[in-house]
Coordinates of C-alpha atoms in Angstrom, one line a residue:
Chain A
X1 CA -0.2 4.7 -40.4
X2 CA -3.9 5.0 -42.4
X3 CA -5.3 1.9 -42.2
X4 CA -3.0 -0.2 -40.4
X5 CA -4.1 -1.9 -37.2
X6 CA -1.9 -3.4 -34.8
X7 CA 1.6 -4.4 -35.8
X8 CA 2.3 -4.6 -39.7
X9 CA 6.1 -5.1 -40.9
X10 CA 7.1 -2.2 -43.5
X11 CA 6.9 -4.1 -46.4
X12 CA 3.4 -5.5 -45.6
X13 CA 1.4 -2.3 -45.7
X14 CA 0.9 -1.8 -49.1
X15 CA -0.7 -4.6 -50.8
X16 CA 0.9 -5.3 -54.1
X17 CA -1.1 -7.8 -55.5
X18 CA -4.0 -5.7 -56.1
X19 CA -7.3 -6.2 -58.2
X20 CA -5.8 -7.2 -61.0
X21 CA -4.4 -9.7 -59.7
X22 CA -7.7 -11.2 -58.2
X23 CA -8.9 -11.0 -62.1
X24 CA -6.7 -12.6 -63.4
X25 CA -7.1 -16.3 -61.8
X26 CA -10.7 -15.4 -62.1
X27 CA -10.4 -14.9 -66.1
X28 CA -8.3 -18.0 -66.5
X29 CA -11.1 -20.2 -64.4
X30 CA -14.0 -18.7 -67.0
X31 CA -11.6 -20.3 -70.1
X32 CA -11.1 -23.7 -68.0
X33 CA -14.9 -24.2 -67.1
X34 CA -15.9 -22.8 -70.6
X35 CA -13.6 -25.4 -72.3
X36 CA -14.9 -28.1 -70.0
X37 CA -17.7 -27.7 -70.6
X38 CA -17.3 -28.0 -74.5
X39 CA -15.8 -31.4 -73.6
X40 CA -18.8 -32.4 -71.9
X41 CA -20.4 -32.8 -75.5
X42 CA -17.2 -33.9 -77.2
X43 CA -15.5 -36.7 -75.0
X44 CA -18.7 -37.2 -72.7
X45 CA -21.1 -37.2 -75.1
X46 CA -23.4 -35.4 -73.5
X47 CA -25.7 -35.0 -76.8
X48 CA -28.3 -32.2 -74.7
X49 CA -25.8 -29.6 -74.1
X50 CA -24.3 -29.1 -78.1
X51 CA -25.9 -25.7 -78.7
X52 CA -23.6 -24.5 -76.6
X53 CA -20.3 -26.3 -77.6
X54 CA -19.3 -23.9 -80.4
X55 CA -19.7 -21.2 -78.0
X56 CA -18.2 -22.3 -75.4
X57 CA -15.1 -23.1 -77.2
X58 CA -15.6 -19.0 -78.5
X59 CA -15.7 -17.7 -75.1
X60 CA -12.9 -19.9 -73.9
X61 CA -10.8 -17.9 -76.3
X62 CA -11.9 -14.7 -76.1
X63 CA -11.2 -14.8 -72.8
X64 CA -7.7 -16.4 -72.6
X65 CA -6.5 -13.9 -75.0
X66 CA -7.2 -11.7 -72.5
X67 CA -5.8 -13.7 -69.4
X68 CA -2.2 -12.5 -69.2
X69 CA -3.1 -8.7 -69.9
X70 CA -4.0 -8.2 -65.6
X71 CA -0.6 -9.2 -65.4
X72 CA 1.1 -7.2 -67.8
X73 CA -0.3 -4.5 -66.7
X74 CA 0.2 -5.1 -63.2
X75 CA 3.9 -5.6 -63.9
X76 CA 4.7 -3.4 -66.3
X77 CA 7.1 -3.4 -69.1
X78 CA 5.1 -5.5 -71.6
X79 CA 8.2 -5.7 -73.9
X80 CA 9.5 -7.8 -71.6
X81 CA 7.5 -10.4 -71.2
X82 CA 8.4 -12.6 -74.2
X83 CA 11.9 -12.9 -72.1
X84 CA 9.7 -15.8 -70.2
X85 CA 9.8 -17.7 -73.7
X86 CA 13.1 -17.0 -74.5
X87 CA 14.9 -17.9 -71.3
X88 CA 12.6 -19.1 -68.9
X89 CA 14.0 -20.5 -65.5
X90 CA 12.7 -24.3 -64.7
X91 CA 12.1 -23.2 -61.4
X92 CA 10.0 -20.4 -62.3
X93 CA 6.1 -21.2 -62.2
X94 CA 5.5 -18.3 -64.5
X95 CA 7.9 -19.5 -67.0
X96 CA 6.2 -23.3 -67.2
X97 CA 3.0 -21.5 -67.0
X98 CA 3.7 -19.2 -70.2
X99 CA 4.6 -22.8 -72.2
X100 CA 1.3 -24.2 -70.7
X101 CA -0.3 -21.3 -71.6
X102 CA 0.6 -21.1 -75.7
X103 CA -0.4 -24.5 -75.7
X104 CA -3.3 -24.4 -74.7
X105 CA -4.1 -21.1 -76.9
X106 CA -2.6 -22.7 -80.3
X107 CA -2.4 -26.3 -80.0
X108 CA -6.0 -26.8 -77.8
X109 CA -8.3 -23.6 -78.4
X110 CA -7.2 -22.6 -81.8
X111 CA -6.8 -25.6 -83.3
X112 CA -10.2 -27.9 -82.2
X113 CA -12.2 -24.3 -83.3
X114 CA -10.7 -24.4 -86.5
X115 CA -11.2 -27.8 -87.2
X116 CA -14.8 -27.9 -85.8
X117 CA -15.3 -24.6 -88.1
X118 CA -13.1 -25.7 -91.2
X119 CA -16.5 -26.3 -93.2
X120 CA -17.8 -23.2 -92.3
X121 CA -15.2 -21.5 -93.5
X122 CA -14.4 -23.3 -96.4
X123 CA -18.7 -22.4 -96.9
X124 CA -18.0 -18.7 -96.2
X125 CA -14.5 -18.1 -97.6
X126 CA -17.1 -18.8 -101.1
X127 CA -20.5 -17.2 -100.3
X128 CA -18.7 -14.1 -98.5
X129 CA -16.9 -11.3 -100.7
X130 CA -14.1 -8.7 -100.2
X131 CA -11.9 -8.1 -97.5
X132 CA -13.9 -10.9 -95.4
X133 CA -13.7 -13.6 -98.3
X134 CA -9.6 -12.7 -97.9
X135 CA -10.1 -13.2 -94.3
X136 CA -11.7 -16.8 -94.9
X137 CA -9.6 -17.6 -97.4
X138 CA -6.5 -17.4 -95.2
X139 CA -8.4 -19.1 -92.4
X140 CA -9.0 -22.2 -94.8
X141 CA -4.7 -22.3 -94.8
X142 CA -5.2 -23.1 -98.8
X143 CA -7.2 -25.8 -98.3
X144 CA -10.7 -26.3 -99.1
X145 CA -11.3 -29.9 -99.1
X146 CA -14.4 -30.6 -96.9
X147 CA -15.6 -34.2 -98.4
X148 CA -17.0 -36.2 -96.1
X149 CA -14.1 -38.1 -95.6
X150 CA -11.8 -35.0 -94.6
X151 CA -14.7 -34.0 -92.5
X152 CA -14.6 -37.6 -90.5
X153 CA -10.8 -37.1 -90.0
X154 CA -11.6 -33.4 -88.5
X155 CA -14.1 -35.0 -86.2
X156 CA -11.4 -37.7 -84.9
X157 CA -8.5 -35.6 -84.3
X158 CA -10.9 -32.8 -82.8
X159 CA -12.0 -35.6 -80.0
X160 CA -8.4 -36.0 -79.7
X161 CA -7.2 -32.5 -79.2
X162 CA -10.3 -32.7 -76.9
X163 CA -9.2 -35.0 -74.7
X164 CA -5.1 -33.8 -74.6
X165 CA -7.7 -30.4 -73.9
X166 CA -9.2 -31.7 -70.7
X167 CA -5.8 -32.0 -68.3
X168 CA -4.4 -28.8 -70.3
X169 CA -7.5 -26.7 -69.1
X170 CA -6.6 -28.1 -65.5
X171 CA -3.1 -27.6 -65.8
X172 CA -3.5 -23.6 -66.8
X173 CA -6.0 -23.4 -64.4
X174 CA -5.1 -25.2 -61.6
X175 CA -1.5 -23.8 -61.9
X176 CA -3.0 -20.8 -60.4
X177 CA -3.7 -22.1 -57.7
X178 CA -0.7 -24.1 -57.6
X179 CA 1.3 -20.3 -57.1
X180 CA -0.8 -19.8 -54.1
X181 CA -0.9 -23.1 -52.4
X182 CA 2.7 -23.4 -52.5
X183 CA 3.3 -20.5 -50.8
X184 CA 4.4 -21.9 -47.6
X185 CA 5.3 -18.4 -45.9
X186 CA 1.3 -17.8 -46.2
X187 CA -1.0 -19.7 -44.2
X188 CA -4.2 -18.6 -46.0
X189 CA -2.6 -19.5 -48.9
X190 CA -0.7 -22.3 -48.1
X191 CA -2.9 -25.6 -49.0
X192 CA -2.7 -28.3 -51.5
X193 CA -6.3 -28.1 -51.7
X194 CA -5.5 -24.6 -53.5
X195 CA -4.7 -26.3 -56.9
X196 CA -8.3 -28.5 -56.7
X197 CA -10.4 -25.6 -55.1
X198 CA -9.5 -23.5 -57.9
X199 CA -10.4 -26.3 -60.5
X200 CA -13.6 -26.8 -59.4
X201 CA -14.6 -23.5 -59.1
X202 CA -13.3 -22.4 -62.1
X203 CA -15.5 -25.0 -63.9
X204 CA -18.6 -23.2 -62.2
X205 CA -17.5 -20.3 -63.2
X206 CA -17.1 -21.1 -66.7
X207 CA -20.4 -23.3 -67.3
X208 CA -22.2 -20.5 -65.3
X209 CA -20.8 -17.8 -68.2
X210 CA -21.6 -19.7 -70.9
X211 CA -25.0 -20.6 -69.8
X212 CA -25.7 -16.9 -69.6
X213 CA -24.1 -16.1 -72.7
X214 CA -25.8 -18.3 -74.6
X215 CA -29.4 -17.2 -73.3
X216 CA -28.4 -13.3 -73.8
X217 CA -27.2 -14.4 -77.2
X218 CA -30.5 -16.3 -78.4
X219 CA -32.7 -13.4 -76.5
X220 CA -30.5 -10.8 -79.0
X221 CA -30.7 -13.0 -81.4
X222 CA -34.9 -13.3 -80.8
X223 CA -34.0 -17.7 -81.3
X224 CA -36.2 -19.8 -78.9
X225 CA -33.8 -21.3 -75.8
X226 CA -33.4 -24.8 -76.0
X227 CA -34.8 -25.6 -72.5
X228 CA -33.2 -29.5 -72.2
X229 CA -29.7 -27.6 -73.2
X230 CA -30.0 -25.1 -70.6
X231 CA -31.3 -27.3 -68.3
X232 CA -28.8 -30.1 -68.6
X233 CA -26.2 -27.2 -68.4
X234 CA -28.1 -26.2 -64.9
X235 CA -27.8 -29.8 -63.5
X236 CA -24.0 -29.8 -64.4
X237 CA -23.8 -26.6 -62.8
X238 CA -25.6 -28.0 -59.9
X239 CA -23.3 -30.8 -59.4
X240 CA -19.8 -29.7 -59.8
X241 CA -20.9 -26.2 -57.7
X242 CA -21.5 -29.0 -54.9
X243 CA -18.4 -30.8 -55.0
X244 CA -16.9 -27.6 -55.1
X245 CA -18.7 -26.0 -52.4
X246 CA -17.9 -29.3 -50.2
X247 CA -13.9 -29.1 -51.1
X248 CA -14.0 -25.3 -50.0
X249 CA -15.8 -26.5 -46.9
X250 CA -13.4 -29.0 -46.0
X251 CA -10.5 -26.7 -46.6
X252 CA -12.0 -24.4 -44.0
X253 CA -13.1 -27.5 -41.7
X254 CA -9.7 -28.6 -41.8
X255 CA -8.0 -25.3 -41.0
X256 CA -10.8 -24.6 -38.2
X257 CA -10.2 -28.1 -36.8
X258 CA -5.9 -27.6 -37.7
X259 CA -6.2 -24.5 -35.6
X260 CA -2.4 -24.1 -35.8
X261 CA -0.8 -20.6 -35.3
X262 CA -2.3 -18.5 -37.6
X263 CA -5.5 -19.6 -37.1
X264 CA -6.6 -16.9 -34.2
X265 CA -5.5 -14.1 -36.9
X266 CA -7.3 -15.3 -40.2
X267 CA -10.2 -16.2 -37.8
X268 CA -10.8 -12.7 -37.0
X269 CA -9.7 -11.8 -40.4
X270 CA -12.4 -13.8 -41.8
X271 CA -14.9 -12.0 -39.3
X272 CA -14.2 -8.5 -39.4
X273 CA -12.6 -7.2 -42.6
X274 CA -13.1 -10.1 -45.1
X275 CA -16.8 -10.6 -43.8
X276 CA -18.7 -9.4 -46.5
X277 CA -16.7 -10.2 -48.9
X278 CA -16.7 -14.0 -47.5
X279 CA -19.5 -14.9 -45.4
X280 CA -21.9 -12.5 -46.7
X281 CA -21.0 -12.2 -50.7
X282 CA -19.2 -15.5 -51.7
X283 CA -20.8 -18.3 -49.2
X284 CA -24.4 -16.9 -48.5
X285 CA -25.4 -14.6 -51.5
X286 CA -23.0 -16.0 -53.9
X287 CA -23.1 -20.1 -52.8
X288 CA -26.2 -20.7 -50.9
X289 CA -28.6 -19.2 -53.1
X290 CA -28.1 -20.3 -56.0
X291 CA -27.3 -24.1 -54.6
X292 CA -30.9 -23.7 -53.5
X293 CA -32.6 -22.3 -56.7
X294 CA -30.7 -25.0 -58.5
X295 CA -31.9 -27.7 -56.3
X296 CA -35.4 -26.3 -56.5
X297 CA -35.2 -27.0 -59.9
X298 CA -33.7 -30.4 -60.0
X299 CA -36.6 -31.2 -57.6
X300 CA -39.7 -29.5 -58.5
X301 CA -41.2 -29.3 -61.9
X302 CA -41.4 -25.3 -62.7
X303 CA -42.5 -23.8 -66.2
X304 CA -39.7 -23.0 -68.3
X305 CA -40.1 -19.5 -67.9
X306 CA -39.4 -19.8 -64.0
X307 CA -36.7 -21.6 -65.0
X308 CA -35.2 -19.4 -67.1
X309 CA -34.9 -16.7 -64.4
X310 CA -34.0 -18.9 -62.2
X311 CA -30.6 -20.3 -64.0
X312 CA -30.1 -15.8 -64.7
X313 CA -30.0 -15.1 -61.6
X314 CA -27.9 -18.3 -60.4
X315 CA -25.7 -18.2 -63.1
X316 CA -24.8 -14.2 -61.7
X317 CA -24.4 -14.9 -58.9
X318 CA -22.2 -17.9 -59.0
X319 CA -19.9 -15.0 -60.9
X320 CA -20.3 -13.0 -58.0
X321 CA -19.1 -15.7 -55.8
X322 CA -16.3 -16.9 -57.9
X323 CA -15.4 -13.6 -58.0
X324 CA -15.3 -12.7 -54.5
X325 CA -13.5 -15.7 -54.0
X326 CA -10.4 -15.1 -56.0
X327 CA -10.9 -11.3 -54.5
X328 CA -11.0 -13.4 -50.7
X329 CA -8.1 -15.6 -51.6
X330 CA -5.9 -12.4 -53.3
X331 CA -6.3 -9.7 -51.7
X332 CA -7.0 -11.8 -47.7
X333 CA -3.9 -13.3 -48.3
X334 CA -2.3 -10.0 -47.6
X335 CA -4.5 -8.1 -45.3
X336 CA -2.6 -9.4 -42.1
X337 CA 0.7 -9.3 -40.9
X338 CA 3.2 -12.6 -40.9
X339 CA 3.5 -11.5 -37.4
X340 CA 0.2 -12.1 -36.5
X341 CA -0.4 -9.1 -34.7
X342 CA -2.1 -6.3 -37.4
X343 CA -3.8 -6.2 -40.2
X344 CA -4.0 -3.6 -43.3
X345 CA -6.2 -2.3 -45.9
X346 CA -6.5 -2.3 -49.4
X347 CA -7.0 0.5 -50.9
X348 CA -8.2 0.2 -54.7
X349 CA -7.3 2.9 -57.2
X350 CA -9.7 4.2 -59.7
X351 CA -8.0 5.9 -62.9
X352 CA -4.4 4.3 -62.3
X353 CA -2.5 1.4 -64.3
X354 CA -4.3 -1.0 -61.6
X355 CA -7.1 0.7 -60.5
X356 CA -10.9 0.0 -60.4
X357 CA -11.6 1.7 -64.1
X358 CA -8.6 -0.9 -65.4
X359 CA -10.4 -3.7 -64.2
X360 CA -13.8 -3.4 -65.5
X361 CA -12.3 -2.6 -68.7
X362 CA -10.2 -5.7 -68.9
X363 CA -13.3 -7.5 -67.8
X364 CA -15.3 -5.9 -70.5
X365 CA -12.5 -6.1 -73.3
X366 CA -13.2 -10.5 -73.5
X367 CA -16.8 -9.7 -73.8
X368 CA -15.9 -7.0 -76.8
X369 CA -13.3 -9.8 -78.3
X370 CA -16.2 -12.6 -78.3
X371 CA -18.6 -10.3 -80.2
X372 CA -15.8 -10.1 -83.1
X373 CA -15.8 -13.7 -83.0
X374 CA -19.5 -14.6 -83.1
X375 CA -19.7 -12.1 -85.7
X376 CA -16.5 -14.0 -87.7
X377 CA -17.6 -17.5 -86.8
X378 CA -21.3 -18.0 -86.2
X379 CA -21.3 -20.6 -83.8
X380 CA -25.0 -20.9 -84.2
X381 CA -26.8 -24.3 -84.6
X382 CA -26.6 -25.8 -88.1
X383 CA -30.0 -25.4 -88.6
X384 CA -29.8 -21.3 -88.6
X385 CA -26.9 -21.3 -90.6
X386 CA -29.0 -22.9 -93.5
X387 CA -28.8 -20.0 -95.6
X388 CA -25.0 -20.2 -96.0
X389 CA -25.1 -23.7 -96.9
X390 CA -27.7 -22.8 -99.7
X391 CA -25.4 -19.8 -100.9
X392 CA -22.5 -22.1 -101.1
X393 CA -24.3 -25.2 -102.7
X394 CA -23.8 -24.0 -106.2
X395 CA -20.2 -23.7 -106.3
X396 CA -19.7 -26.9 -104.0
Chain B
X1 CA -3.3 -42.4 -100.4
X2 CA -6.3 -40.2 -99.6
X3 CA -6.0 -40.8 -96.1
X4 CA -2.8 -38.6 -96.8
X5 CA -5.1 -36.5 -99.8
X6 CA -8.3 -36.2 -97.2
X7 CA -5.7 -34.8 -94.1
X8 CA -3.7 -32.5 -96.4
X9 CA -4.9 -29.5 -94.0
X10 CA -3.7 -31.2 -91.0
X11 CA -0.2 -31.0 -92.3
X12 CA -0.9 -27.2 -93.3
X13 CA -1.4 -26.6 -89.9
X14 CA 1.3 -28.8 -88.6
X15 CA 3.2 -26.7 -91.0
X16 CA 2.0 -23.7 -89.3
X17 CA 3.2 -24.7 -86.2
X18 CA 6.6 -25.5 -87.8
X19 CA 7.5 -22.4 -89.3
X20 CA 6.3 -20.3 -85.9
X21 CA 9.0 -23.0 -83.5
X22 CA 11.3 -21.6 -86.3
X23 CA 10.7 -18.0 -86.3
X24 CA 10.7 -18.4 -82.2
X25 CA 14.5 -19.9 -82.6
X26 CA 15.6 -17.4 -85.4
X27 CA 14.2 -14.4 -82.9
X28 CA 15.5 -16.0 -79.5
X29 CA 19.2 -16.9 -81.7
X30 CA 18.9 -12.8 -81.9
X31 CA 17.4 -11.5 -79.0
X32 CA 19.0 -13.5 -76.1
X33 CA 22.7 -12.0 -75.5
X34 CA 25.1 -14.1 -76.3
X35 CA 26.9 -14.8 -73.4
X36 CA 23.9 -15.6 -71.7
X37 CA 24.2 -18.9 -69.2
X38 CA 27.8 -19.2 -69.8
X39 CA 27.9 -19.4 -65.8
X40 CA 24.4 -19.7 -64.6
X41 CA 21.2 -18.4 -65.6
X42 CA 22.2 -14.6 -66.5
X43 CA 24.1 -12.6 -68.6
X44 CA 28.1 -13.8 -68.0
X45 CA 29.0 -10.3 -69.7
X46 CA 27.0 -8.4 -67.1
X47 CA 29.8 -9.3 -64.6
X48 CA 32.4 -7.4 -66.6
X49 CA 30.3 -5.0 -67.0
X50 CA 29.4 -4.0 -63.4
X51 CA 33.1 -4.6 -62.6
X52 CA 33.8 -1.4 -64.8
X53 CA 31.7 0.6 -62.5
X54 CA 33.7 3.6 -60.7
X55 CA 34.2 2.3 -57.3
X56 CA 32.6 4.2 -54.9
X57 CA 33.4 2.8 -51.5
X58 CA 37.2 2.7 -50.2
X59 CA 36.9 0.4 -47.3
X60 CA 37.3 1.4 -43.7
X61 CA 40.8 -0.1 -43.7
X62 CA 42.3 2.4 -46.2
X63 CA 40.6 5.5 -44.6
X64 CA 42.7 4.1 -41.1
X65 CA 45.6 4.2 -43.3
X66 CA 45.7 8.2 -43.3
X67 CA 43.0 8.8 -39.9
X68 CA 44.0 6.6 -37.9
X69 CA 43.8 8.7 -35.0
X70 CA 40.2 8.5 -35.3
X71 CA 40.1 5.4 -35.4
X72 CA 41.7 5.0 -32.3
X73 CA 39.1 7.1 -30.8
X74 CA 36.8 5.1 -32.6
X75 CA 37.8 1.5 -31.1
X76 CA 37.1 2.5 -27.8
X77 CA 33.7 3.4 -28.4
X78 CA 30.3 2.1 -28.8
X79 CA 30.4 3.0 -33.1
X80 CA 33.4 0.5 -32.8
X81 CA 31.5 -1.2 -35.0
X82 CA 30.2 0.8 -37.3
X83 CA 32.0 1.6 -40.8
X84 CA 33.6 4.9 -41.3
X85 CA 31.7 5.5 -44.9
X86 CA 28.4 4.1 -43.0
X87 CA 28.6 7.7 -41.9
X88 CA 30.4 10.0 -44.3
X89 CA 29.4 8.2 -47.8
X90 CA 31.8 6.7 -50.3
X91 CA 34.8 8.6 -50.4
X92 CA 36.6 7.0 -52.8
X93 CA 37.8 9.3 -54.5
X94 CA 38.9 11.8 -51.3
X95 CA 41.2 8.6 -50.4
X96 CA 42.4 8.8 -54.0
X97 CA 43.2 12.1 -53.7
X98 CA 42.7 13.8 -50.3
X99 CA 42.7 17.3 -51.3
X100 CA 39.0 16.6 -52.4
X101 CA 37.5 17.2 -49.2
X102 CA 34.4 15.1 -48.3
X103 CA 31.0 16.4 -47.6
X104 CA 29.9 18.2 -44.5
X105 CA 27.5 16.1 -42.3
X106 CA 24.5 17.1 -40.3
X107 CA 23.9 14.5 -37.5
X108 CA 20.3 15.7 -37.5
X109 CA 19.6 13.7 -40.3
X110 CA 22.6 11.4 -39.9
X111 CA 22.3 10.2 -36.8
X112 CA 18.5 9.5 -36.7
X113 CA 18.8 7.3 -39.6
X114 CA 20.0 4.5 -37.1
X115 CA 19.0 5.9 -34.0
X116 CA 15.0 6.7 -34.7
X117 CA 13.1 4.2 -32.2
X118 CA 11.2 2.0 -34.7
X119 CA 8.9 -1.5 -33.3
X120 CA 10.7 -3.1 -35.5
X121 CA 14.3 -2.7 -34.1
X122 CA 15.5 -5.0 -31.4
X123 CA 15.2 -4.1 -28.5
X124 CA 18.7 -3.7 -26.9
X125 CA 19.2 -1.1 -29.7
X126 CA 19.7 2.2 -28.7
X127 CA 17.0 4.0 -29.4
X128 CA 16.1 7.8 -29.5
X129 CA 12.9 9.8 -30.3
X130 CA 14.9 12.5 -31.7
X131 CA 12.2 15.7 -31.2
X132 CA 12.2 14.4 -27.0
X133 CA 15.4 13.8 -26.8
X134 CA 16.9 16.6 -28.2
X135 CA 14.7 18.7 -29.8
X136 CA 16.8 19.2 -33.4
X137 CA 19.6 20.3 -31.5
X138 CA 22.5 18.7 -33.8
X139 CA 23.4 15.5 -31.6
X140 CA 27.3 16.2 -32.1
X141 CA 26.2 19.4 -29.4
X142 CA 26.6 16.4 -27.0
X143 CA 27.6 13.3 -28.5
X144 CA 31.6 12.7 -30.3
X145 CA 30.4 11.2 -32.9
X146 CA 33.4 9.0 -32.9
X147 CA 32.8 7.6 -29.6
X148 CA 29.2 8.8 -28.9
X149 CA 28.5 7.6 -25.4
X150 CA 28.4 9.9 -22.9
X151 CA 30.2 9.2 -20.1
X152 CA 27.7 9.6 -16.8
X153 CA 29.9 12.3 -14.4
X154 CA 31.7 13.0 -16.9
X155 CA 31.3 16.9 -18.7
X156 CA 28.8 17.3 -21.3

């Protein structure tokens, strides 16, 4: 059999869960980190880091419209996935998960941006004209009361929403790795360290992609960077990529000192055919490095420009290692046989329903969904958006 | 009173949120069948519905009815075991009515299906590799395949 060493059991020599599937916990981390890191400034007050709380809370949903898509299109039969709404099984992860999910789309995402934006609206639904000025005007739901008052009630229930935001980000993301840590047939799965491993990394995942977004969007938008933003945004990302580099490393000092059955297997597993895509990609080039360039910063006094590249080229490759290690947890988790005694290969498509050209396109198609919104809801500093408050003045 | 006034689009929202928990009831009151978890979680027609299915498989006991000769043969042997339509499919419908003869079988294909060696069969399963053992000669050239041991001394 191609690509099968040793023994493999029928069933284990195709890999079903294929690239898609390693996208899709990585896509739900981006909308957890982005989203906590929008409540850095709400419920933490962390006054530096506001520029980006608008768009944060845009990338957060581009992306988690996009979330369940690797899935449906790993599965198949899109039509039937409302099913999971309609009767969903209490013992069904997916099912909860489906609940957790539309909650945290409507009740968090949608409804803290439209509150935070309700001026803005109410602004452009007046200044714009058109089919836009429809747009706006159905966005406002009827109502464009934006006295100060209103406004004050917006900014209460916002914190609110904010804070019932923070445990539902955790929930949708650390449900993911809920799945896999409860897999108790799968010993590189099998850890209740899963659930709080994927947290963590999904939070330097997401502050890593905003932080990047943000400095491509001001360099398209030719806007000066806000250096104590970005930096403040580089310490957090410092921090919590620490803790989570520590939890990861007690998860594998704790298996390494366990040393129970498996261990021989996923040891050489972790040496031979996941060791690029572990000890090369996600610990050394994707973890180490930027830890260090991050702590160079925190230490040293470098000229903003310095640290500019620096938090680019951190802030990619942390995405590299999250990336690779959603790919290392997925796609690991299947390479060897419950028997211990073989291992297979995975084998990614290019042009099929899961393949390689699926996958960048699904990774792409949040990126294409975010420009819509910036374009629809300028999350831009108050300052830049002057203009529309002069338009609107008049009528207001 | 403008507490109420000032959070008017809270409730426009709230009413949002209302009238898409009701369109999600009026669309699941129509799109989930209605005998669904009458017994359990699933479709309580379904089991009406697959007891209606043709019946394809007539049970070793009423083929013994008619052959039982070969069962005889059968008992004695090593496929003692083994079910008479494991072999020659469902034949329903030939114990309905016998004058529809069943299918011809080739034991080169048959017989391998069982008898392939395979890691992951135990091991006190006999096992063959068909092309050493006998070359695609069709096994019932040596083997009954009633009672398919050979007998050692005995005639081939």
């Amino acid at each position: 059999m191609s690509g099968v060493e040793g023994y493999m059991y029928p069933n284990e020599i195709t890999l079903y869960w294929s690239v898609l599937i390693v996208l899709y916990p990585y896509i739900t981390g981006l909308v957890a980190g982005a989203f906590i890191l929008a409540s850095l400034v709400r419920i933490f007050n962390v006054k530096a880091v506001a520029p980006t709380y608008r768009l944060a809370l845009l990338t957060a949903l581009a992306f988690l419209i996009v979330a369940p898509l690797p899935l449906m299109f790993h599965l198949g039969h899109p039509e039937r996935s409302p099913e999971m709404y309609f009767t969903p099984h209490a013992t069904s992860a997916m099912a909860m998960f489906g609940y957790v999910y539309m909650w945290y789309l409507m009740a968090v995402l949608v409804f803290e941006i439209w509150l935070d934006y309700r001026r803005d609206i109410v602004h452009l639904s007046q200044s714009t004209t058109g089919l836009k000025r429809l747009l706006y005007r159905v966005m406002t739901l009827g109502s464009d009361n934006v006295s100060p008052h209103a406004l004050a009630i917006d900014h209460k229930v916002g914190w609110i929403v904010t804070l019932v935001g923070i445990p539902s980000a955790f929930i949708l993301h650390g449900y993911v790795g809920f799945i896999f840590g409860s897999l108790k047939s799968n010993p590189w799965w099998n850890s209740p360290l899963m659930p709080v491993v994927f947290i963590f990394s999904a939070m330097v995942s997401g502050i890593a992609a905003v932080l990047l977004i943000y400095m491509f969007t001001a360099k398209m938008r030719k806007m000066p960077i806000d250096m104590p933003c970005v930096d403040t945004t580089a310490m957090y990302l410092f921090y919590i990529f620490i803790l989570d580099f520590s939890l990861e490393m007690l998860d594998l000092i704790h298996r390494v000192y366990e040393a129970d059955e498996s261990f021989r297997t996923l040891n050489f597993m972790v040496h031979t055919k996941l060791y690029f895509s572990q000890i090369v990609l996600q610990i050394c080039i994707g973890t180490l490095v930027p830890l260090l360039l991050l702590a160079i910063v925190q230490v040293t006094n470098l000229p903003a420009i310095i640290r500019k590249r620096i938090y680019v080229i951190s802030g990619c490759l942390v995405q590299v290692a999250v990336f690779s290690m959603r790919w290392n947890v997925v796609i690991g988790g299947q390479l060897f046989s419950k028997s211990f005694l073989g291992y297979t290969t995975y084998k990614m498509a290019l042009v099929t329903k899961e393949g390689l050209l699926m996958a960048i396109f699904l990774t792409l198609l949040p990126l294409a969904i975010l420009w819509v919104l910036l374009k629809l809801l300028p999350p831009w500093p108050d300052k830049e958006l002057a203009y529309i408050e002069a338009a609107a003045a008049p009528t207001t | 009173m403008s507490l109420f006034k000032d959070a008017g689009h809270l409730f426009r929202f709230a009413f949002l949120f209302v009238v898409a928990f009701f369109v999600f009831l009026v669309v699941r009151h129509f799109v989930v069948p209605k005998t669904f978890g009458e017994y359990g979680h699933y479709r309580a027609a379904a089991i009406g519905e697959i007891a209606a299915h043709p019946i394809h498989f007539a049970g070793h006991e009423t083929c013994e009815t008619c052959h039982a000769d070969i069962l005889d043969v059968k008992k004695a042997g090593k496929h003692a075991g083994v079910n008479c339509e494991a072999c020659h499919g469902p034949l329903a419908n030939h114990a309905n009515d016998p004058s529809i003869a069943p299918p011809k079988l080739d034991t080169a294909v048959l017989c391998i299906r069982c008898h392939a060696v395979s890691a992951a069969k135990p091991k006190g399963f006999p096992q063959i590799d068909p092309a050493q053992h006998s070359g695609g000669v069709p096994c019932e050239t040596c083997h009954q395949p009633h009672s398919p041991a050979i007998q050692t001394g005995g005639a081939k």
